[in-house]
Amino acid sequence: MLANFTPEDIAEAARLTQLTWGDEMSLTNEDLKSVLYEAMVRYYFRSESFSFKLSDDDGMQGFLLAAPLAERDHSQAWLKKALAPFTCEEQDLVYNYLRYLSYNGQRVRALAKPEDLLLCLFLSRKSGVGSRLLQKVEVAAKAQGIKKLFLWADATCDYAYYRRRGYSEAEQFTNKLLPELGEQETWIYSKELELSHQH
C-alpha cells in the first residue's frame, strides 16, 4: 500500500535507515546509533505532501522523503533532547553527521530554485518499491506545478539508479566534512518534469 508518510512512521523509518546504512559509521554505542538514524529521518521529513511510504503485510518496505527546497529542518528541539544523555564527544559525532548532510543540501541549493523539489531520503528494501515511490512523488510534484526535481547521492548509494530513471548529473564533488565516513564522492542529479497542459 502506497500512502503519505506521517510523523507516526518516523520510528519504523529510522529502524530501516539504521538497517541499511548502520555500518557506515563505526559507532560502538547502539543507543547513539539509534539517535543518529532517527535524527537523519527527522532532519529530512519536512513535508507530508511530498513524502510517501510503501508497506505490505511485512511492514514498511520503503519510503521517500521529499520537500521543496525552501522547506527547512524542524528537528533541532527533538535532537537536543535526544542527545542530552550522551557525552559531548558522542553528541559532536551526530551533529557532524548532520553537518555532512547539510553541506550536500547547500550544494544542491546553489544550483536549484527554492520552489524546486529535493528528494531527501530514499530507501527501498524490495525490487520495484523504489520505482513506485519515485513515480508517486513525480505525480505529486506535477500536480503542484513543480517543474524540477533535485537529489544528491554519495558513493554509499546506487547513484546509477537515478541515471536509468531520467535524472541527469548536474554536479560532482567530494565531501570531506566527516572523517568517520572518509572522503565521499557525491553527485547531484536533476530531472525536468513534463507538466501536462490544461486545455
PDB file of C-alpha atoms in Angstrom:
ATOM      1  CA  MET A   1       0.000   0.000   0.000  1.00  0.00           C
ATOM      2  CA  LEU A   2       1.304   3.403  -1.039  1.00  0.00           C
ATOM      3  CA  ALA A   3       0.451   6.254   1.344  1.00  0.00           C
ATOM      4  CA  ASN A   4       1.696   9.571   2.675  1.00  0.00           C
ATOM      5  CA  PHE A   5       4.483   9.371   5.245  1.00  0.00           C
ATOM      6  CA  THR A   6       3.355  10.764   8.619  1.00  0.00           C
ATOM      7  CA  PRO A   7       5.089  11.521  11.959  1.00  0.00           C
ATOM      8  CA  GLU A   8       3.849   8.103  13.197  1.00  0.00           C
ATOM      9  CA  ASP A   9       6.145   6.463  10.609  1.00  0.00           C
ATOM     10  CA  ILE A  10       9.365   8.044  11.883  1.00  0.00           C
ATOM     11  CA  ALA A  11      10.356   5.236  14.288  1.00  0.00           C
ATOM     12  CA  GLU A  12       9.920   2.479  11.683  1.00  0.00           C
ATOM     13  CA  ALA A  13      11.716   4.521   9.020  1.00  0.00           C
ATOM     14  CA  ALA A  14      14.587   5.174  11.442  1.00  0.00           C
ATOM     15  CA  ARG A  15      14.900   1.432  12.095  1.00  0.00           C
ATOM     16  CA  LEU A  16      15.058   0.687   8.355  1.00  0.00           C
ATOM     17  CA  THR A  17      17.560   3.503   7.817  1.00  0.00           C
ATOM     18  CA  GLN A  18      19.802   2.038  10.515  1.00  0.00           C
ATOM     19  CA  LEU A  19      19.496  -1.453   8.990  1.00  0.00           C
ATOM     20  CA  THR A  20      20.506  -0.045   5.597  1.00  0.00           C
ATOM     21  CA  TRP A  21      23.301   2.375   6.497  1.00  0.00           C
ATOM     22  CA  GLY A  22      24.120   1.431  10.091  1.00  0.00           C
ATOM     23  CA  ASP A  23      27.589   0.102   9.249  1.00  0.00           C
ATOM     24  CA  GLU A  24      28.700   3.399   7.665  1.00  0.00           C
ATOM     25  CA  MET A  25      29.615   4.947  10.997  1.00  0.00           C
ATOM     26  CA  SER A  26      31.645   2.745  13.322  1.00  0.00           C
ATOM     27  CA  LEU A  27      29.712   3.667  16.452  1.00  0.00           C
ATOM     28  CA  THR A  28      30.045   1.264  19.355  1.00  0.00           C
ATOM     29  CA  ASN A  29      27.163   2.801  21.283  1.00  0.00           C
ATOM     30  CA  GLU A  30      23.954   1.276  19.866  1.00  0.00           C
ATOM     31  CA  ASP A  31      21.752   3.874  21.599  1.00  0.00           C
ATOM     32  CA  LEU A  32      23.705   6.683  19.956  1.00  0.00           C
ATOM     33  CA  LYS A  33      23.417   4.912  16.621  1.00  0.00           C
ATOM     34  CA  SER A  34      19.620   4.763  17.023  1.00  0.00           C
ATOM     35  CA  VAL A  35      19.523   8.502  17.749  1.00  0.00           C
ATOM     36  CA  LEU A  36      21.747   9.209  14.724  1.00  0.00           C
ATOM     37  CA  TYR A  37      19.472   7.428  12.250  1.00  0.00           C
ATOM     38  CA  GLU A  38      16.271   8.774  13.759  1.00  0.00           C
ATOM     39  CA  ALA A  39      17.856  12.245  13.578  1.00  0.00           C
ATOM     40  CA  MET A  40      18.505  11.656   9.877  1.00  0.00           C
ATOM     41  CA  VAL A  41      14.859  10.754   9.212  1.00  0.00           C
ATOM     42  CA  ARG A  42      13.558  13.687  11.270  1.00  0.00           C
ATOM     43  CA  TYR A  43      16.030  16.062   9.608  1.00  0.00           C
ATOM     44  CA  TYR A  44      14.682  15.152   6.173  1.00  0.00           C
ATOM     45  CA  PHE A  45      10.980  14.814   6.970  1.00  0.00           C
ATOM     46  CA  ARG A  46       9.931  18.360   6.085  1.00  0.00           C
ATOM     47  CA  SER A  47       6.757  17.910   4.046  1.00  0.00           C
ATOM     48  CA  GLU A  48       3.950  15.372   4.392  1.00  0.00           C
ATOM     49  CA  SER A  49       2.615  16.423   0.957  1.00  0.00           C
ATOM     50  CA  PHE A  50       5.691  15.068  -0.845  1.00  0.00           C
ATOM     51  CA  SER A  51       6.749  12.211   1.453  1.00  0.00           C
ATOM     52  CA  PHE A  52       5.497   8.667   0.861  1.00  0.00           C
ATOM     53  CA  LYS A  53       5.859   5.142   2.200  1.00  0.00           C
ATOM     54  CA  LEU A  54       5.110   1.752   0.716  1.00  0.00           C
ATOM     55  CA  SER A  55       4.007  -1.027   3.076  1.00  0.00           C
ATOM     56  CA  ASP A  56       2.897  -4.635   2.722  1.00  0.00           C
ATOM     57  CA  ASP A  57       1.975  -7.423   5.161  1.00  0.00           C
ATOM     58  CA  ASP A  58       5.589  -7.446   6.403  1.00  0.00           C
ATOM     59  CA  GLY A  59       5.560  -3.729   7.250  1.00  0.00           C
ATOM     60  CA  MET A  60       7.228  -0.739   5.617  1.00  0.00           C
ATOM     61  CA  GLN A  61       9.238  -1.722   2.543  1.00  0.00           C
ATOM     62  CA  GLY A  62      10.420   1.710   1.522  1.00  0.00           C
ATOM     63  CA  PHE A  63       9.916   5.432   1.849  1.00  0.00           C
ATOM     64  CA  LEU A  64      10.808   8.633   0.065  1.00  0.00           C
ATOM     65  CA  LEU A  65      11.042  11.909   1.965  1.00  0.00           C
ATOM     66  CA  ALA A  66      10.912  14.928  -0.331  1.00  0.00           C
ATOM     67  CA  ALA A  67      10.292  18.645   0.182  1.00  0.00           C
ATOM     68  CA  PRO A  68      10.527  21.952  -1.688  1.00  0.00           C
ATOM     69  CA  LEU A  69      13.991  23.438  -1.190  1.00  0.00           C
ATOM     70  CA  ALA A  70      12.536  26.383   0.723  1.00  0.00           C
ATOM     71  CA  GLU A  71      11.326  23.994   3.474  1.00  0.00           C
ATOM     72  CA  ARG A  72      13.680  23.878   6.447  1.00  0.00           C
ATOM     73  CA  ASP A  73      14.607  21.281   9.055  1.00  0.00           C
ATOM     74  CA  HIS A  74      12.491  21.302  12.246  1.00  0.00           C
ATOM     75  CA  SER A  75      14.255  18.507  14.128  1.00  0.00           C
ATOM     76  CA  GLN A  76      16.618  20.562  16.321  1.00  0.00           C
ATOM     77  CA  ALA A  77      14.496  20.625  19.513  1.00  0.00           C
ATOM     78  CA  TRP A  78      13.955  16.854  19.323  1.00  0.00           C
ATOM     79  CA  LEU A  79      17.661  16.252  18.695  1.00  0.00           C
ATOM     80  CA  LYS A  80      18.840  18.400  21.592  1.00  0.00           C
ATOM     81  CA  LYS A  81      16.605  16.439  23.972  1.00  0.00           C
ATOM     82  CA  ALA A  82      17.555  13.038  22.493  1.00  0.00           C
ATOM     83  CA  LEU A  83      21.284  13.774  22.787  1.00  0.00           C
ATOM     84  CA  ALA A  84      21.151  15.063  26.384  1.00  0.00           C
ATOM     85  CA  PRO A  85      22.212  11.703  27.988  1.00  0.00           C
ATOM     86  CA  PHE A  86      25.312  11.363  25.767  1.00  0.00           C
ATOM     87  CA  THR A  87      28.846  12.698  26.185  1.00  0.00           C
ATOM     88  CA  CYS A  88      29.981  15.839  24.339  1.00  0.00           C
ATOM     89  CA  GLU A  89      32.114  13.698  22.008  1.00  0.00           C
ATOM     90  CA  GLU A  90      29.141  11.489  21.152  1.00  0.00           C
ATOM     91  CA  GLN A  91      26.908  14.500  20.587  1.00  0.00           C
ATOM     92  CA  ASP A  92      29.531  16.019  18.285  1.00  0.00           C
ATOM     93  CA  LEU A  93      29.534  12.865  16.145  1.00  0.00           C
ATOM     94  CA  VAL A  94      25.801  13.215  15.472  1.00  0.00           C
ATOM     95  CA  TYR A  95      25.998  16.962  14.849  1.00  0.00           C
ATOM     96  CA  ASN A  96      28.935  16.413  12.475  1.00  0.00           C
ATOM     97  CA  TYR A  97      26.950  13.805  10.570  1.00  0.00           C
ATOM     98  CA  LEU A  98      24.084  16.265  10.132  1.00  0.00           C
ATOM     99  CA  ARG A  99      26.564  18.944   9.029  1.00  0.00           C
ATOM    100  CA  TYR A 100      27.747  16.499   6.370  1.00  0.00           C
ATOM    101  CA  LEU A 101      24.157  16.101   5.121  1.00  0.00           C
ATOM    102  CA  SER A 102      23.567  19.841   5.344  1.00  0.00           C
ATOM    103  CA  TYR A 103      26.643  20.623   3.249  1.00  0.00           C
ATOM    104  CA  ASN A 104      25.327  18.426   0.429  1.00  0.00           C
ATOM    105  CA  GLY A 105      21.976  20.194   0.704  1.00  0.00           C
ATOM    106  CA  GLN A 106      23.719  23.568   0.414  1.00  0.00           C
ATOM    107  CA  ARG A 107      25.434  22.409  -2.778  1.00  0.00           C
ATOM    108  CA  VAL A 108      22.009  21.481  -4.201  1.00  0.00           C
ATOM    109  CA  ARG A 109      20.539  24.846  -3.154  1.00  0.00           C
ATOM    110  CA  ALA A 110      23.318  26.618  -5.047  1.00  0.00           C
ATOM    111  CA  LEU A 111      22.042  25.002  -8.274  1.00  0.00           C
ATOM    112  CA  ALA A 112      18.297  24.831  -7.643  1.00  0.00           C
ATOM    113  CA  LYS A 113      15.449  27.275  -7.118  1.00  0.00           C
ATOM    114  CA  PRO A 114      13.546  27.442  -3.784  1.00  0.00           C
ATOM    115  CA  GLU A 115      10.412  26.050  -5.459  1.00  0.00           C
ATOM    116  CA  ASP A 116      12.213  23.003  -6.882  1.00  0.00           C
ATOM    117  CA  LEU A 117      11.682  19.697  -5.091  1.00  0.00           C
ATOM    118  CA  LEU A 118      14.509  17.974  -3.243  1.00  0.00           C
ATOM    119  CA  LEU A 119      14.331  14.197  -2.872  1.00  0.00           C
ATOM    120  CA  CYS A 120      15.914  13.996   0.567  1.00  0.00           C
ATOM    121  CA  LEU A 121      15.954  10.427   1.846  1.00  0.00           C
ATOM    122  CA  PHE A 122      15.029   7.408  -0.238  1.00  0.00           C
ATOM    123  CA  LEU A 123      15.054   3.790   0.870  1.00  0.00           C
ATOM    124  CA  SER A 124      13.777   0.665  -0.836  1.00  0.00           C
ATOM    125  CA  ARG A 125      14.001  -2.870   0.554  1.00  0.00           C
ATOM    126  CA  LYS A 126      12.301  -4.795  -2.244  1.00  0.00           C
ATOM    127  CA  SER A 127      12.606  -4.707  -6.006  1.00  0.00           C
ATOM    128  CA  GLY A 128      10.085  -2.357  -7.590  1.00  0.00           C
ATOM    129  CA  VAL A 129       9.384  -0.377  -4.418  1.00  0.00           C
ATOM    130  CA  GLY A 130      11.757   2.446  -5.356  1.00  0.00           C
ATOM    131  CA  SER A 131      10.237   2.893  -8.812  1.00  0.00           C
ATOM    132  CA  ARG A 132       6.719   3.158  -7.383  1.00  0.00           C
ATOM    133  CA  LEU A 133       7.813   5.727  -4.796  1.00  0.00           C
ATOM    134  CA  LEU A 134       9.664   7.824  -7.381  1.00  0.00           C
ATOM    135  CA  GLN A 135       6.669   7.699  -9.699  1.00  0.00           C
ATOM    136  CA  LYS A 136       4.353   8.774  -6.866  1.00  0.00           C
ATOM    137  CA  VAL A 137       6.497  11.767  -5.894  1.00  0.00           C
ATOM    138  CA  GLU A 138       6.769  12.859  -9.544  1.00  0.00           C
ATOM    139  CA  VAL A 139       2.972  12.752  -9.910  1.00  0.00           C
ATOM    140  CA  ALA A 140       2.562  14.753  -6.674  1.00  0.00           C
ATOM    141  CA  ALA A 141       5.165  17.296  -7.830  1.00  0.00           C
ATOM    142  CA  LYS A 142       3.483  17.768 -11.225  1.00  0.00           C
ATOM    143  CA  ALA A 143       0.109  18.242  -9.540  1.00  0.00           C
ATOM    144  CA  GLN A 144       1.630  21.145  -7.559  1.00  0.00           C
ATOM    145  CA  GLY A 145       3.213  22.690 -10.669  1.00  0.00           C
ATOM    146  CA  ILE A 146       6.775  21.780  -9.662  1.00  0.00           C
ATOM    147  CA  LYS A 147       8.989  21.743 -12.735  1.00  0.00           C
ATOM    148  CA  LYS A 148      12.256  20.268 -11.488  1.00  0.00           C
ATOM    149  CA  LEU A 149      13.462  17.617  -9.054  1.00  0.00           C
ATOM    150  CA  PHE A 150      16.885  17.501  -7.425  1.00  0.00           C
ATOM    151  CA  LEU A 151      18.713  14.952  -5.291  1.00  0.00           C
ATOM    152  CA  TRP A 152      22.200  14.169  -4.137  1.00  0.00           C
ATOM    153  CA  ALA A 153      23.724  10.731  -3.787  1.00  0.00           C
ATOM    154  CA  ASP A 154      27.126   9.754  -2.456  1.00  0.00           C
ATOM    155  CA  ALA A 155      29.204   6.673  -3.134  1.00  0.00           C
ATOM    156  CA  THR A 156      27.260   4.688  -0.484  1.00  0.00           C
ATOM    157  CA  CYS A 157      24.170   4.833  -2.773  1.00  0.00           C
ATOM    158  CA  ASP A 158      23.325   3.197  -6.101  1.00  0.00           C
ATOM    159  CA  TYR A 159      23.647   6.515  -7.915  1.00  0.00           C
ATOM    160  CA  ALA A 160      23.458   4.893 -11.387  1.00  0.00           C
ATOM    161  CA  TYR A 161      19.852   4.035 -10.462  1.00  0.00           C
ATOM    162  CA  TYR A 162      18.860   7.679 -10.989  1.00  0.00           C
ATOM    163  CA  ARG A 163      20.507   7.888 -14.400  1.00  0.00           C
ATOM    164  CA  ARG A 164      18.370   4.959 -15.506  1.00  0.00           C
ATOM    165  CA  ARG A 165      15.271   6.897 -14.423  1.00  0.00           C
ATOM    166  CA  GLY A 166      15.870  10.034 -16.429  1.00  0.00           C
ATOM    167  CA  TYR A 167      17.931  12.039 -13.945  1.00  0.00           C
ATOM    168  CA  SER A 168      20.978  13.833 -15.317  1.00  0.00           C
ATOM    169  CA  GLU A 169      24.160  14.698 -13.460  1.00  0.00           C
ATOM    170  CA  ALA A 170      24.296  18.392 -12.532  1.00  0.00           C
ATOM    171  CA  GLU A 171      27.462  18.375 -10.420  1.00  0.00           C
ATOM    172  CA  GLN A 172      30.041  16.085  -8.856  1.00  0.00           C
ATOM    173  CA  PHE A 173      32.164  16.933  -5.807  1.00  0.00           C
ATOM    174  CA  THR A 174      33.987  15.343  -2.883  1.00  0.00           C
ATOM    175  CA  ASN A 175      32.579  15.848   0.614  1.00  0.00           C
ATOM    176  CA  LYS A 176      35.438  15.734   3.152  1.00  0.00           C
ATOM    177  CA  LEU A 177      33.456  17.028   6.144  1.00  0.00           C
ATOM    178  CA  LEU A 178      33.111  13.767   8.042  1.00  0.00           C
ATOM    179  CA  PRO A 179      36.412  11.987   8.779  1.00  0.00           C
ATOM    180  CA  GLU A 180      34.486   8.980  10.198  1.00  0.00           C
ATOM    181  CA  LEU A 181      32.967   8.402   6.741  1.00  0.00           C
ATOM    182  CA  GLY A 182      36.077   9.262   4.792  1.00  0.00           C
ATOM    183  CA  GLU A 183      36.049  11.405   1.656  1.00  0.00           C
ATOM    184  CA  GLN A 184      32.788  10.755  -0.193  1.00  0.00           C
ATOM    185  CA  GLU A 185      32.377  11.215  -3.920  1.00  0.00           C
ATOM    186  CA  THR A 186      28.987  12.894  -4.277  1.00  0.00           C
ATOM    187  CA  TRP A 187      26.715  13.558  -7.248  1.00  0.00           C
ATOM    188  CA  ILE A 188      23.849  15.979  -7.684  1.00  0.00           C
ATOM    189  CA  TYR A 189      21.133  14.879 -10.106  1.00  0.00           C
ATOM    190  CA  SER A 190      18.204  16.768 -11.545  1.00  0.00           C
ATOM    191  CA  LYS A 191      15.166  15.916 -13.636  1.00  0.00           C
ATOM    192  CA  GLU A 192      12.861  18.236 -15.573  1.00  0.00           C
ATOM    193  CA  LEU A 193       9.214  17.282 -15.206  1.00  0.00           C
ATOM    194  CA  GLU A 194       6.891  17.411 -18.199  1.00  0.00           C
ATOM    195  CA  LEU A 195       3.930  19.356 -16.895  1.00  0.00           C
ATOM    196  CA  SER A 196       0.652  18.315 -18.500  1.00  0.00           C
ATOM    197  CA  HIS A 197      -1.032  21.347 -20.098  1.00  0.00           C
ATOM    198  CA  GLN A 198      -4.591  22.080 -19.120  1.00  0.00           C
ATOM    199  CA  HIS A 199      -6.907  22.729 -22.070  1.00  0.00           C
TER     200      HIS A 199
END
